[in-house]
Amino acid sequence: MDKEDLEALKNWLDRTGNLPRYQEDLIDDAIYNIQNGSTYRAEQALKTMARNYRNENNSEAERAVERLL
């Protein structure tokens, strides 16, 4: 997982209408953390995103996020 992977996921989620503001904040946080060398924190943000999508029964978006983990 690198910055480009995260940005591609963000763009895909946005294009498909699956990027509410609270999820956008999480992926932006993951991108920031990857850029600054904190893979652990980036993974935590993505895990939270996947859990949010699971709770919303949005399996397509959940799978997309989990592919990066």
Coordinates of C-alpha atoms in Angstrom, one line a residue:
M1 CA 0.0 0.0 0.0
D2 CA 1.3 3.4 -1.0
K3 CA 0.0 6.9 -1.5
E4 CA -1.0 6.2 -5.1
D5 CA -3.0 3.2 -4.0
L6 CA -4.9 5.2 -1.4
E7 CA -5.5 8.1 -3.8
A8 CA -6.9 5.7 -6.4
L9 CA -9.2 4.2 -3.8
K10 CA -10.4 7.7 -2.8
N11 CA -11.1 8.6 -6.4
W12 CA -13.0 5.4 -7.0
L13 CA -15.1 5.8 -3.8
D14 CA -15.8 9.4 -4.8
R15 CA -16.8 8.5 -8.4
T16 CA -19.1 5.7 -7.2
G17 CA -20.8 7.9 -4.6
N18 CA -19.4 5.9 -1.6
L19 CA -17.3 8.7 0.0
P20 CA -19.3 10.5 2.7
R21 CA -17.3 13.2 4.6
Y22 CA -16.5 11.1 7.6
Q23 CA -15.0 8.4 5.3
E24 CA -13.1 11.0 3.3
D25 CA -11.5 12.3 6.5
L26 CA -10.4 8.7 7.3
I27 CA -8.8 8.1 3.9
D28 CA -7.1 11.6 4.0
D29 CA -5.7 10.6 7.4
A30 CA -4.4 7.3 5.9
I31 CA -2.8 9.2 3.0
Y32 CA -1.1 11.6 5.4
N33 CA 0.2 8.8 7.6
I34 CA 1.6 6.9 4.7
Q35 CA 3.4 10.0 3.5
N36 CA 4.9 10.4 7.0
G37 CA 6.0 6.8 7.5
S38 CA 3.2 5.6 9.8
T39 CA 1.9 2.5 8.1
Y40 CA 0.2 1.3 11.4
R41 CA -1.9 4.5 11.7
A42 CA -2.8 4.3 8.0
E43 CA -4.0 0.7 8.4
Q44 CA -6.0 1.7 11.5
A45 CA -7.8 4.4 9.5
L46 CA -8.6 1.9 6.7
K47 CA -9.8 -0.7 9.2
T48 CA -12.2 1.9 10.6
M49 CA -13.4 2.7 7.1
A50 CA -14.0 -1.0 6.3
R51 CA -15.9 -1.4 9.6
N52 CA -18.1 1.7 8.8
Y53 CA -18.9 0.3 5.3
R54 CA -19.7 -3.1 6.9
N55 CA -22.1 -1.5 9.4
E56 CA -23.8 0.3 6.4
N57 CA -24.1 -3.0 4.5
N58 CA -21.9 -1.6 1.7
S59 CA -20.0 -4.7 0.8
E60 CA -18.6 -3.4 -2.4
A61 CA -16.9 -0.4 -0.8
E62 CA -15.8 -2.6 2.2
R63 CA -14.1 -5.1 -0.2
A64 CA -12.3 -2.2 -2.0
V65 CA -10.9 -0.9 1.3
E66 CA -9.9 -4.4 2.6
R67 CA -8.0 -5.1 -0.6
L68 CA -5.4 -2.5 0.5
L69 CA -5.1 -4.0 3.9

